[in-house]
Amino acid sequence: MIKIAPSILSADFLRLGEELKTVEEAEYVHFDVMDGVFVPNISFGLPILEQVRKATDKFLDVHLMITQPQKYVERFCAAGADMVVFHLEAAEPEDIHAAIDAVKTCGKKVGLALKPKTPAGSLAEYLNDLDMVLVMTVEPGFGGQRFMADMMPKVKAVREMIDRSGRECDLEVDGGVNIETAKTAVLNGANVLVAGSSIFKAADRKNYITCLRG
Ligand code: DX5
Ligand code: ZN
């Protein structure tokens, strides 16, 4: 089943509660945390996540674009994340393993994200511990960028790695997803689609989410 994760980075923050209601058709809510170091932008963090948690029962997919995720993952779990996803490039392998273990100890789902230049092969040592892999289809940091179709061989390669492992593991794409690019991503093996600007710009968000699912 294809799951849709609207990214509230593109929502109207002054009306976030109402904005969340307009995307209830979706399975997840995607929450983008940026620290101004790992990516050249700053978004929002723990106090806003706590508020979002109070406002919705949806599955909260928290995407950390921060350095040293091992220092913060437990606090994001406590603030209401259902799944915490951080970047493979954001710390040394031993700290990435520690962050994965910390999320699992909190009883939450865990995922690893790959920037466009990071090859699928670098996932190998982590894959058996993951609930989700996130392949970025833009350089992380900003909403509203163009989908990188040249990431599709990587999406396909990750799908093959997951299938070979025989484990249940989702494959999410994030960046530039709209009705056209969603089809391409799904064809290559993605089953969770993040979409920010395309959903929040749509006149009928509910219908747009249904169309994204294909
Ligand atoms: C980008 C974020 C995305 C962003 C996607 O760094 O990780 O989740 O909100 O926005 P769109 O769908 O507009 O590309
Ligand atoms: Zn994201």
mmCIF file of C-alpha atoms in Angstrom, residues 58-142:
data_model
loop_
_atom_site.group_PDB
_atom_site.id
_atom_site.type_symbol
_atom_site.label_atom_id
_atom_site.label_comp_id
_atom_site.label_asym_id
_atom_site.label_seq_id
_atom_site.Cartn_x
_atom_site.Cartn_y
_atom_site.Cartn_z
ATOM 1 C CA LYS A 58 -1.731 10.688 12.837
ATOM 2 C CA PHE A 59 1.507 8.755 12.627
ATOM 3 C CA LEU A 60 4.275 11.371 13.010
ATOM 4 C CA ASP A 61 7.222 10.757 10.705
ATOM 5 C CA VAL A 62 10.007 12.989 12.058
ATOM 6 C CA HIS A 63 12.854 13.733 9.622
ATOM 7 C CA LEU A 64 15.917 15.051 11.439
ATOM 8 C CA MET A 65 18.282 17.050 9.242
ATOM 9 C CA ILE A 66 20.652 17.676 12.132
ATOM 10 C CA THR A 67 24.197 16.730 13.077
ATOM 11 C CA GLN A 68 24.815 14.305 15.949
ATOM 12 C CA PRO A 69 21.302 12.792 15.943
ATOM 13 C CA GLN A 70 22.312 10.378 18.722
ATOM 14 C CA LYS A 71 22.183 13.324 21.141
ATOM 15 C CA TYR A 72 18.559 14.211 20.384
ATOM 16 C CA VAL A 73 16.586 11.179 19.206
ATOM 17 C CA GLU A 74 15.251 10.275 22.654
ATOM 18 C CA ARG A 75 13.863 13.778 23.113
ATOM 19 C CA PHE A 76 12.091 13.601 19.758
ATOM 20 C CA CYS A 77 10.566 10.265 20.809
ATOM 21 C CA ALA A 78 9.390 11.812 24.078
ATOM 22 C CA ALA A 79 7.962 14.828 22.228
ATOM 23 C CA GLY A 80 5.661 12.559 20.217
ATOM 24 C CA ALA A 81 7.432 11.089 17.181
ATOM 25 C CA ASP A 82 6.110 7.709 16.007
ATOM 26 C CA MET A 83 9.119 7.276 13.748
ATOM 27 C CA VAL A 84 12.449 9.068 13.884
ATOM 28 C CA VAL A 85 14.467 9.276 10.671
ATOM 29 C CA PHE A 86 17.951 10.768 10.626
ATOM 30 C CA HIS A 87 20.756 11.028 8.119
ATOM 31 C CA LEU A 88 23.407 8.426 7.613
ATOM 32 C CA GLU A 89 25.859 11.264 6.843
ATOM 33 C CA ALA A 90 25.136 13.093 10.111
ATOM 34 C CA ALA A 91 27.485 11.181 12.452
ATOM 35 C CA GLU A 92 30.119 8.452 12.628
ATOM 36 C CA PRO A 93 28.836 4.871 12.145
ATOM 37 C CA GLU A 94 29.102 4.004 15.848
ATOM 38 C CA ASP A 95 26.920 7.006 16.698
ATOM 39 C CA ILE A 96 24.426 6.094 13.974
ATOM 40 C CA HIS A 97 24.160 2.600 15.476
ATOM 41 C CA ALA A 98 23.720 4.169 18.922
ATOM 42 C CA ALA A 99 20.971 6.472 17.639
ATOM 43 C CA ILE A 100 19.148 3.528 16.015
ATOM 44 C CA ASP A 101 19.313 1.576 19.282
ATOM 45 C CA ALA A 102 18.119 4.583 21.295
ATOM 46 C CA VAL A 103 14.998 5.030 19.143
ATOM 47 C CA LYS A 104 14.198 1.320 19.406
ATOM 48 C CA THR A 105 14.627 1.408 23.175
ATOM 49 C CA CYS A 106 12.010 4.180 23.216
ATOM 50 C CA GLY A 107 9.655 1.770 21.421
ATOM 51 C CA LYS A 108 9.459 3.898 18.253
ATOM 52 C CA LYS A 109 10.130 3.130 14.617
ATOM 53 C CA VAL A 110 13.457 4.153 13.109
ATOM 54 C CA GLY A 111 14.658 5.114 9.666
ATOM 55 C CA LEU A 112 17.808 6.285 7.919
ATOM 56 C CA ALA A 113 17.898 8.967 5.233
ATOM 57 C CA LEU A 114 20.346 9.275 2.341
ATOM 58 C CA LYS A 115 21.349 12.563 0.710
ATOM 59 C CA PRO A 116 21.481 12.495 -3.088
ATOM 60 C CA LYS A 117 25.235 11.840 -3.272
ATOM 61 C CA THR A 118 25.192 8.947 -0.765
ATOM 62 C CA PRO A 119 25.138 5.548 -2.498
ATOM 63 C CA ALA A 120 22.652 2.798 -1.630
ATOM 64 C CA GLY A 121 25.516 0.511 -0.607
ATOM 65 C CA SER A 122 26.304 2.583 2.484
ATOM 66 C CA LEU A 123 23.048 1.314 4.016
ATOM 67 C CA ALA A 124 24.242 -2.276 4.135
ATOM 68 C CA GLU A 125 25.539 -2.293 7.710
ATOM 69 C CA TYR A 126 22.307 -0.740 9.066
ATOM 70 C CA LEU A 127 19.533 -2.213 6.964
ATOM 71 C CA ASN A 128 18.663 -5.111 9.272
ATOM 72 C CA ASP A 129 17.825 -2.667 12.069
ATOM 73 C CA LEU A 130 15.607 -0.288 10.100
ATOM 74 C CA ASP A 131 11.847 0.182 9.695
ATOM 75 C CA MET A 132 12.290 2.656 6.847
ATOM 76 C CA VAL A 133 14.840 3.996 4.366
ATOM 77 C CA LEU A 134 14.394 7.559 3.091
ATOM 78 C CA VAL A 135 15.953 8.372 -0.271
ATOM 79 C CA MET A 136 16.136 12.151 -0.756
ATOM 80 C CA THR A 137 15.012 13.259 -4.199
ATOM 81 C CA VAL A 138 16.280 16.829 -3.613
ATOM 82 C CA GLU A 139 19.224 18.218 -1.632
ATOM 83 C CA PRO A 140 17.761 18.471 1.882
ATOM 84 C CA GLY A 141 17.085 21.921 3.304
ATOM 85 C CA PHE A 142 14.200 23.469 1.401
#
